[in-house]
């Protein structure tokens, strides 16, 4: 019951705003739909749609994956002075760091799924399932650690 009350309270806070707020929300919604349509195009036609044809291409997906791994690591670093050294002033913002780290890890996993081209190939990343090149593939090591 408390969780439903929390969700309802969040919805009330999110829906309050002025004209600029709603226009920015609409702009972000348009970007999300545009990205979703691009991903559907990639699913139908393959990774050739990304125009990353080099033998070693570190495109948008792996670049953002690497950035978000750093964001998650930096957010986790807030926990060390708060809980290990029991530093009181930083304990107020540690929860935001933990939420940021969780969101960054979820986005990292999403970028891995998008980078392998098709979500049906995701099971190849799991250890002892499928034909994963576990000791040789850096991406499978990253997935395993996340």
Short mmCIF file of N, CA and C in Angstrom, two decimals:
data_model
loop_
_atom_site.label_atom_id
_atom_site.label_comp_id
_atom_site.label_asym_id
_atom_site.label_seq_id
_atom_site.Cartn_x
_atom_site.Cartn_y
_atom_site.Cartn_z
N UNK A 1 0.82 -1.19 0.00
CA UNK A 1 0.00 0.00 0.00
C UNK A 1 0.87 1.26 0.00
N UNK A 2 1.95 1.23 0.77
CA UNK A 2 2.83 2.40 0.81
C UNK A 2 3.49 2.64 -0.53
N UNK A 3 3.81 1.54 -1.24
CA UNK A 3 4.45 1.69 -2.54
C UNK A 3 3.50 2.34 -3.54
N UNK A 4 2.22 1.96 -3.50
CA UNK A 4 1.24 2.58 -4.40
C UNK A 4 1.06 4.06 -4.07
N UNK A 5 1.06 4.38 -2.79
CA UNK A 5 0.97 5.78 -2.38
C UNK A 5 2.20 6.55 -2.86
N UNK A 6 3.36 5.91 -2.77
CA UNK A 6 4.59 6.52 -3.26
C UNK A 6 4.52 6.78 -4.76
N UNK A 7 4.06 5.78 -5.53
CA UNK A 7 3.94 5.95 -6.98
C UNK A 7 2.94 7.05 -7.33
N UNK A 8 1.83 7.10 -6.62
CA UNK A 8 0.84 8.15 -6.87
C UNK A 8 1.41 9.52 -6.55
N UNK A 9 2.16 9.63 -5.45
CA UNK A 9 2.80 10.90 -5.10
C UNK A 9 3.83 11.32 -6.14
N UNK A 10 4.60 10.35 -6.64
CA UNK A 10 5.57 10.65 -7.70
C UNK A 10 4.86 11.14 -8.96
N UNK A 11 3.75 10.49 -9.31
CA UNK A 11 3.00 10.90 -10.50
C UNK A 11 2.46 12.31 -10.34
N UNK A 12 2.00 12.66 -9.14
CA UNK A 12 1.50 14.02 -8.92
C UNK A 12 2.62 15.05 -9.04
N UNK A 13 3.80 14.70 -8.57
CA UNK A 13 4.93 15.64 -8.67
C UNK A 13 5.39 15.78 -10.12
N UNK A 14 5.41 14.66 -10.85
CA UNK A 14 5.88 14.69 -12.23
C UNK A 14 4.94 15.49 -13.13
N UNK A 15 3.64 15.44 -12.86
CA UNK A 15 2.69 16.12 -13.74
C UNK A 15 2.52 17.60 -13.42
N UNK A 16 3.20 18.11 -12.42
CA UNK A 16 3.14 19.54 -12.14
C UNK A 16 4.23 20.25 -12.91
N UNK A 17 3.89 21.35 -13.52
CA UNK A 17 4.91 22.10 -14.25
C UNK A 17 4.28 23.12 -15.17
N UNK A 18 5.14 23.94 -15.71
CA UNK A 18 4.69 24.99 -16.61
C UNK A 18 4.80 24.58 -18.07
N UNK A 19 4.71 25.58 -18.90
CA UNK A 19 4.73 25.36 -20.35
C UNK A 19 6.09 24.84 -20.84
N UNK A 20 7.16 25.39 -20.30
CA UNK A 20 8.50 24.96 -20.69
C UNK A 20 8.74 23.52 -20.25
N UNK A 21 8.25 23.17 -19.07
CA UNK A 21 8.41 21.81 -18.56
C UNK A 21 7.72 20.80 -19.47
N UNK A 22 6.48 21.09 -19.84
CA UNK A 22 5.75 20.15 -20.70
C UNK A 22 6.33 20.10 -22.11
N UNK A 23 6.84 21.22 -22.60
CA UNK A 23 7.46 21.19 -23.93
C UNK A 23 8.75 20.38 -23.91
N UNK A 24 9.52 20.46 -22.82
CA UNK A 24 10.73 19.63 -22.73
C UNK A 24 10.37 18.16 -22.58
N UNK A 25 9.31 17.84 -21.84
CA UNK A 25 8.86 16.45 -21.75
C UNK A 25 8.41 15.92 -23.11
N UNK A 26 7.72 16.75 -23.87
CA UNK A 26 7.30 16.34 -25.20
C UNK A 26 8.50 16.11 -26.11
N UNK A 27 9.50 16.99 -26.01
CA UNK A 27 10.71 16.83 -26.81
C UNK A 27 11.43 15.53 -26.46
N UNK A 28 11.54 15.23 -25.17
CA UNK A 28 12.17 13.97 -24.76
C UNK A 28 11.36 12.76 -25.22
N UNK A 29 10.04 12.86 -25.20
CA UNK A 29 9.20 11.77 -25.69
C UNK A 29 9.41 11.55 -27.18
N UNK A 30 9.54 12.64 -27.94
CA UNK A 30 9.82 12.53 -29.37
C UNK A 30 11.17 11.85 -29.60
N UNK A 31 12.18 12.21 -28.81
CA UNK A 31 13.49 11.56 -28.93
C UNK A 31 13.42 10.07 -28.60
N UNK A 32 12.63 9.71 -27.59
CA UNK A 32 12.49 8.30 -27.22
C UNK A 32 11.81 7.52 -28.34
N UNK A 33 10.76 8.09 -28.92
CA UNK A 33 10.07 7.41 -30.02
C UNK A 33 10.98 7.30 -31.23
N UNK A 34 11.73 8.34 -31.52
CA UNK A 34 12.67 8.31 -32.66
C UNK A 34 13.74 7.24 -32.46
N UNK A 35 14.29 7.16 -31.26
CA UNK A 35 15.27 6.12 -30.96
C UNK A 35 14.67 4.73 -31.03
N UNK A 36 13.43 4.58 -30.56
CA UNK A 36 12.75 3.28 -30.66
C UNK A 36 12.52 2.86 -32.09
N UNK A 37 12.14 3.82 -32.94
CA UNK A 37 11.96 3.50 -34.36
C UNK A 37 13.28 3.13 -35.02
N UNK A 38 14.35 3.82 -34.64
CA UNK A 38 15.67 3.47 -35.16
C UNK A 38 16.10 2.08 -34.72
N UNK A 39 15.78 1.72 -33.47
CA UNK A 39 16.12 0.38 -33.00
C UNK A 39 15.30 -0.68 -33.71
N UNK A 40 14.03 -0.40 -33.97
CA UNK A 40 13.21 -1.35 -34.75
C UNK A 40 13.77 -1.52 -36.15
N UNK A 41 14.24 -0.43 -36.75
CA UNK A 41 14.87 -0.52 -38.07
C UNK A 41 16.13 -1.37 -38.01
N UNK A 42 16.90 -1.22 -36.92
CA UNK A 42 18.10 -2.04 -36.75
C UNK A 42 17.74 -3.51 -36.56
N UNK A 43 16.67 -3.79 -35.84
CA UNK A 43 16.25 -5.18 -35.64
C UNK A 43 15.81 -5.83 -36.94
N UNK A 44 15.16 -5.06 -37.80
CA UNK A 44 14.67 -5.62 -39.06
C UNK A 44 15.77 -5.78 -40.09
N UNK A 45 16.68 -4.81 -40.17
CA UNK A 45 17.68 -4.82 -41.24
C UNK A 45 19.09 -5.19 -40.77
N UNK A 46 19.31 -5.32 -39.48
CA UNK A 46 20.61 -5.71 -38.98
C UNK A 46 21.48 -4.53 -38.58
N UNK A 47 22.68 -4.85 -38.11
CA UNK A 47 23.61 -3.82 -37.64
C UNK A 47 24.18 -2.96 -38.76
N UNK A 48 23.91 -3.31 -40.01
CA UNK A 48 24.38 -2.50 -41.13
C UNK A 48 23.74 -1.11 -41.08
N UNK A 49 22.59 -0.99 -40.41
CA UNK A 49 21.91 0.29 -40.29
C UNK A 49 22.68 1.28 -39.42
N UNK A 50 23.58 0.78 -38.58
CA UNK A 50 24.35 1.67 -37.71
C UNK A 50 25.53 2.30 -38.43
N UNK A 51 25.87 1.79 -39.62
CA UNK A 51 26.97 2.30 -40.43
C UNK A 51 28.33 2.13 -39.73
N UNK A 52 28.41 1.11 -38.87
CA UNK A 52 29.67 0.79 -38.21
C UNK A 52 30.23 -0.46 -38.88
N UNK A 53 30.99 -0.27 -39.94
CA UNK A 53 31.44 -1.39 -40.77
C UNK A 53 32.93 -1.68 -40.62
N UNK A 54 33.64 -0.94 -39.80
CA UNK A 54 35.07 -1.19 -39.65
C UNK A 54 35.31 -2.51 -38.92
N UNK A 55 36.53 -3.01 -39.04
CA UNK A 55 36.84 -4.25 -38.35
C UNK A 55 36.82 -4.05 -36.83
N UNK A 56 37.24 -2.90 -36.38
CA UNK A 56 37.14 -2.55 -34.96
C UNK A 56 36.37 -1.24 -34.89
N UNK A 57 35.11 -1.33 -34.58
CA UNK A 57 34.32 -0.10 -34.53
C UNK A 57 33.80 0.10 -33.11
N UNK A 58 34.22 1.17 -32.52
CA UNK A 58 33.76 1.54 -31.19
C UNK A 58 32.74 2.66 -31.38
N UNK A 59 31.56 2.28 -31.70
CA UNK A 59 30.53 3.24 -32.03
C UNK A 59 29.80 3.77 -30.81
N UNK A 60 28.62 4.21 -31.07
CA UNK A 60 27.76 4.84 -30.06
C UNK A 60 27.47 3.91 -28.90
N UNK A 61 27.21 2.65 -29.18
CA UNK A 61 26.79 1.72 -28.13
C UNK A 61 27.90 1.44 -27.13
N UNK A 62 29.08 1.09 -27.63
CA UNK A 62 30.18 0.76 -26.73
C UNK A 62 30.72 2.01 -26.05
N UNK A 63 30.68 3.14 -26.75
CA UNK A 63 31.11 4.39 -26.12
C UNK A 63 30.23 4.75 -24.93
N UNK A 64 28.92 4.64 -25.10
CA UNK A 64 28.02 4.93 -23.99
C UNK A 64 28.11 3.87 -22.90
N UNK A 65 28.33 2.62 -23.29
CA UNK A 65 28.52 1.56 -22.31
C UNK A 65 29.72 1.87 -21.42
N UNK A 66 30.83 2.26 -22.02
CA UNK A 66 32.04 2.57 -21.25
C UNK A 66 31.82 3.77 -20.34
N UNK A 67 31.14 4.79 -20.86
CA UNK A 67 30.84 5.97 -20.06
C UNK A 67 29.97 5.62 -18.86
N UNK A 68 28.94 4.81 -19.08
CA UNK A 68 28.02 4.48 -18.00
C UNK A 68 28.65 3.55 -16.97
N UNK A 69 29.61 2.72 -17.37
CA UNK A 69 30.35 1.93 -16.39
C UNK A 69 31.12 2.86 -15.46
N UNK A 70 31.71 3.91 -16.03
CA UNK A 70 32.41 4.90 -15.21
C UNK A 70 31.47 5.66 -14.29
N UNK A 71 30.28 5.98 -14.78
CA UNK A 71 29.29 6.67 -13.94
C UNK A 71 28.88 5.78 -12.77
N UNK A 72 28.64 4.50 -13.05
CA UNK A 72 28.26 3.58 -11.98
C UNK A 72 29.38 3.42 -10.95
N UNK A 73 30.61 3.34 -11.42
CA UNK A 73 31.74 3.21 -10.50
C UNK A 73 31.90 4.47 -9.65
N UNK A 74 31.72 5.63 -10.26
CA UNK A 74 31.84 6.88 -9.50
C UNK A 74 30.72 7.01 -8.48
N UNK A 75 29.52 6.56 -8.84
CA UNK A 75 28.40 6.63 -7.90
C UNK A 75 28.60 5.67 -6.73
N UNK A 76 29.18 4.52 -7.00
CA UNK A 76 29.45 3.57 -5.93
C UNK A 76 30.54 4.10 -5.00
N UNK A 77 31.44 4.92 -5.54
CA UNK A 77 32.51 5.48 -4.70
C UNK A 77 31.97 6.41 -3.62
N UNK A 78 30.74 6.88 -3.75
CA UNK A 78 30.13 7.67 -2.69
C UNK A 78 29.84 6.83 -1.45
N UNK A 79 29.68 5.54 -1.65
CA UNK A 79 29.32 4.66 -0.55
C UNK A 79 30.49 4.48 0.42
N UNK A 80 31.70 4.51 -0.09
CA UNK A 80 32.88 4.22 0.74
C UNK A 80 33.01 5.19 1.92
N UNK A 81 33.01 6.52 1.69
CA UNK A 81 33.14 7.38 2.87
C UNK A 81 31.90 7.37 3.76
N UNK A 82 30.75 7.05 3.19
CA UNK A 82 29.54 7.09 3.99
C UNK A 82 29.41 5.90 4.93
N UNK A 83 29.63 4.71 4.42
CA UNK A 83 29.37 3.53 5.23
C UNK A 83 30.62 2.94 5.87
N UNK A 84 31.73 2.97 5.18
CA UNK A 84 32.94 2.37 5.75
C UNK A 84 33.56 3.30 6.79
N UNK A 85 33.66 4.59 6.45
CA UNK A 85 34.25 5.55 7.38
C UNK A 85 33.22 6.27 8.23
N UNK A 86 31.94 5.98 8.01
CA UNK A 86 30.83 6.54 8.78
C UNK A 86 30.88 8.08 8.80
N UNK A 87 31.02 8.65 7.60
CA UNK A 87 31.06 10.10 7.46
C UNK A 87 29.63 10.61 7.30
N UNK A 88 29.13 11.34 8.28
CA UNK A 88 27.73 11.73 8.35
C UNK A 88 27.28 12.69 7.24
N UNK A 89 28.07 13.72 6.86
CA UNK A 89 27.55 14.68 5.87
C UNK A 89 27.23 14.07 4.51
N UNK A 90 27.92 13.02 4.12
CA UNK A 90 27.69 12.47 2.78
C UNK A 90 26.57 11.43 2.77
N UNK A 91 26.12 11.00 3.95
CA UNK A 91 25.08 9.97 4.00
C UNK A 91 23.76 10.46 3.41
N UNK A 92 23.56 11.76 3.34
CA UNK A 92 22.31 12.29 2.79
C UNK A 92 22.23 12.09 1.28
N UNK A 93 23.37 12.09 0.60
CA UNK A 93 23.33 11.96 -0.86
C UNK A 93 23.72 10.57 -1.35
N UNK A 94 24.05 9.68 -0.43
CA UNK A 94 24.47 8.33 -0.84
C UNK A 94 23.35 7.60 -1.56
N UNK A 95 22.12 7.78 -1.13
CA UNK A 95 21.01 7.07 -1.77
C UNK A 95 20.86 7.49 -3.22
N UNK A 96 21.13 8.77 -3.52
CA UNK A 96 21.08 9.22 -4.91
C UNK A 96 22.21 8.59 -5.72
N UNK A 97 23.36 8.44 -5.11
CA UNK A 97 24.47 7.75 -5.78
C UNK A 97 24.16 6.30 -6.05
N UNK A 98 23.50 5.64 -5.10
CA UNK A 98 23.15 4.23 -5.30
C UNK A 98 22.10 4.09 -6.40
N UNK A 99 21.12 4.98 -6.42
CA UNK A 99 20.10 4.94 -7.47
C UNK A 99 20.74 5.22 -8.83
N UNK A 100 21.66 6.18 -8.87
CA UNK A 100 22.37 6.48 -10.11
C UNK A 100 23.18 5.28 -10.58
N UNK A 101 23.82 4.58 -9.66
CA UNK A 101 24.61 3.40 -10.03
C UNK A 101 23.71 2.29 -10.58
N UNK A 102 22.56 2.07 -9.96
CA UNK A 102 21.64 1.04 -10.44
C UNK A 102 21.13 1.39 -11.83
N UNK A 103 20.74 2.65 -12.03
CA UNK A 103 20.26 3.07 -13.36
C UNK A 103 21.36 2.96 -14.41
N UNK A 104 22.59 3.29 -14.05
CA UNK A 104 23.70 3.20 -15.00
C UNK A 104 23.98 1.75 -15.37
N UNK A 105 23.90 0.83 -14.41
CA UNK A 105 24.12 -0.59 -14.71
C UNK A 105 23.02 -1.13 -15.61
N UNK A 106 21.78 -0.72 -15.37
CA UNK A 106 20.67 -1.15 -16.23
C UNK A 106 20.88 -0.64 -17.65
N UNK A 107 21.29 0.62 -17.78
CA UNK A 107 21.55 1.16 -19.12
C UNK A 107 22.74 0.47 -19.77
N UNK A 108 23.75 0.10 -18.99
CA UNK A 108 24.89 -0.66 -19.55
C UNK A 108 24.42 -1.97 -20.14
N UNK A 109 23.56 -2.67 -19.41
CA UNK A 109 23.04 -3.94 -19.93
C UNK A 109 22.21 -3.72 -21.19
N UNK A 110 21.46 -2.62 -21.23
CA UNK A 110 20.69 -2.31 -22.44
C UNK A 110 21.61 -2.03 -23.62
N UNK A 111 22.70 -1.32 -23.40
CA UNK A 111 23.64 -1.05 -24.50
C UNK A 111 24.33 -2.33 -24.96
N UNK A 112 24.56 -3.28 -24.06
CA UNK A 112 25.13 -4.56 -24.49
C UNK A 112 24.14 -5.29 -25.39
N UNK A 113 22.86 -5.30 -25.00
CA UNK A 113 21.85 -5.99 -25.81
C UNK A 113 21.74 -5.34 -27.18
N UNK A 114 21.76 -4.02 -27.25
CA UNK A 114 21.66 -3.33 -28.53
C UNK A 114 22.92 -3.56 -29.37
N UNK A 115 24.08 -3.64 -28.71
CA UNK A 115 25.33 -3.79 -29.45
C UNK A 115 25.47 -5.16 -30.09
N UNK A 116 24.91 -6.20 -29.49
CA UNK A 116 25.05 -7.52 -30.10
C UNK A 116 24.11 -7.70 -31.28
N UNK A 117 23.27 -6.72 -31.54
CA UNK A 117 22.50 -6.72 -32.77
C UNK A 117 21.08 -7.23 -32.66
N UNK A 118 20.86 -8.26 -31.89
CA UNK A 118 19.55 -8.87 -31.78
C UNK A 118 19.39 -9.38 -30.36
N UNK A 119 18.28 -9.08 -29.70
CA UNK A 119 18.11 -9.55 -28.32
C UNK A 119 18.10 -11.07 -28.19
N UNK A 120 17.82 -11.77 -29.28
CA UNK A 120 17.82 -13.23 -29.21
C UNK A 120 19.22 -13.80 -29.05
N UNK A 121 20.24 -13.01 -29.32
CA UNK A 121 21.62 -13.46 -29.13
C UNK A 121 22.11 -13.23 -27.71
N UNK A 122 21.26 -12.70 -26.86
CA UNK A 122 21.65 -12.36 -25.51
C UNK A 122 22.05 -13.58 -24.69
N UNK A 123 21.46 -14.71 -24.96
CA UNK A 123 21.77 -15.91 -24.18
C UNK A 123 23.19 -16.39 -24.43
N UNK A 124 23.81 -15.93 -25.51
CA UNK A 124 25.21 -16.29 -25.75
C UNK A 124 26.14 -15.63 -24.73
N UNK A 125 25.67 -14.59 -24.08
CA UNK A 125 26.50 -13.90 -23.10
C UNK A 125 26.51 -14.60 -21.75
N UNK A 126 25.54 -15.48 -21.51
CA UNK A 126 25.44 -16.14 -20.21
C UNK A 126 26.47 -17.26 -20.09
N UNK A 127 27.14 -17.37 -18.95
CA UNK A 127 28.12 -18.45 -18.78
C UNK A 127 27.45 -19.83 -18.77
N UNK A 128 28.11 -20.78 -19.38
CA UNK A 128 27.68 -22.18 -19.43
C UNK A 128 26.39 -22.39 -20.21
N UNK A 129 25.95 -21.39 -20.97
CA UNK A 129 24.76 -21.52 -21.80
C UNK A 129 25.15 -21.06 -23.20
N UNK A 130 24.74 -21.78 -24.21
CA UNK A 130 25.03 -21.36 -25.57
C UNK A 130 26.49 -21.53 -25.92
N UNK A 131 26.93 -20.77 -26.88
CA UNK A 131 28.32 -20.85 -27.35
C UNK A 131 29.00 -19.51 -27.09
N UNK A 132 29.28 -19.25 -25.85
CA UNK A 132 29.90 -17.98 -25.50
C UNK A 132 31.42 -18.13 -25.53
N UNK A 133 32.08 -17.16 -26.06
CA UNK A 133 33.54 -17.13 -26.07
C UNK A 133 34.01 -16.43 -24.80
N UNK A 134 33.74 -17.03 -23.65
CA UNK A 134 33.91 -16.34 -22.38
C UNK A 134 35.33 -15.88 -22.09
N UNK A 135 36.31 -16.71 -22.19
CA UNK A 135 37.61 -16.16 -21.81
C UNK A 135 38.19 -15.21 -22.86
N UNK A 136 37.64 -15.18 -24.06
CA UNK A 136 38.23 -14.39 -25.14
C UNK A 136 37.49 -13.09 -25.41
N UNK A 137 36.22 -13.01 -25.07
CA UNK A 137 35.42 -11.83 -25.38
C UNK A 137 35.38 -10.88 -24.19
N UNK A 138 35.83 -9.65 -24.42
CA UNK A 138 35.82 -8.66 -23.35
C UNK A 138 34.39 -8.27 -23.02
N UNK A 139 33.52 -8.22 -24.01
CA UNK A 139 32.13 -7.84 -23.77
C UNK A 139 31.43 -8.86 -22.88
N UNK A 140 31.73 -10.14 -23.06
CA UNK A 140 31.11 -11.14 -22.18
C UNK A 140 31.65 -11.04 -20.76
N UNK A 141 32.91 -10.65 -20.60
CA UNK A 141 33.44 -10.41 -19.26
C UNK A 141 32.72 -9.22 -18.63
N UNK A 142 32.52 -8.15 -19.40
CA UNK A 142 31.81 -6.99 -18.87
C UNK A 142 30.39 -7.36 -18.44
N UNK A 143 29.72 -8.14 -19.27
CA UNK A 143 28.36 -8.56 -18.93
C UNK A 143 28.37 -9.41 -17.66
N UNK A 144 29.33 -10.31 -17.56
CA UNK A 144 29.40 -11.19 -16.40
C UNK A 144 29.65 -10.40 -15.13
N UNK A 145 30.47 -9.37 -15.20
CA UNK A 145 30.76 -8.55 -14.02
C UNK A 145 29.55 -7.70 -13.64
N UNK A 146 28.84 -7.18 -14.63
CA UNK A 146 27.67 -6.36 -14.33
C UNK A 146 26.56 -7.21 -13.77
#
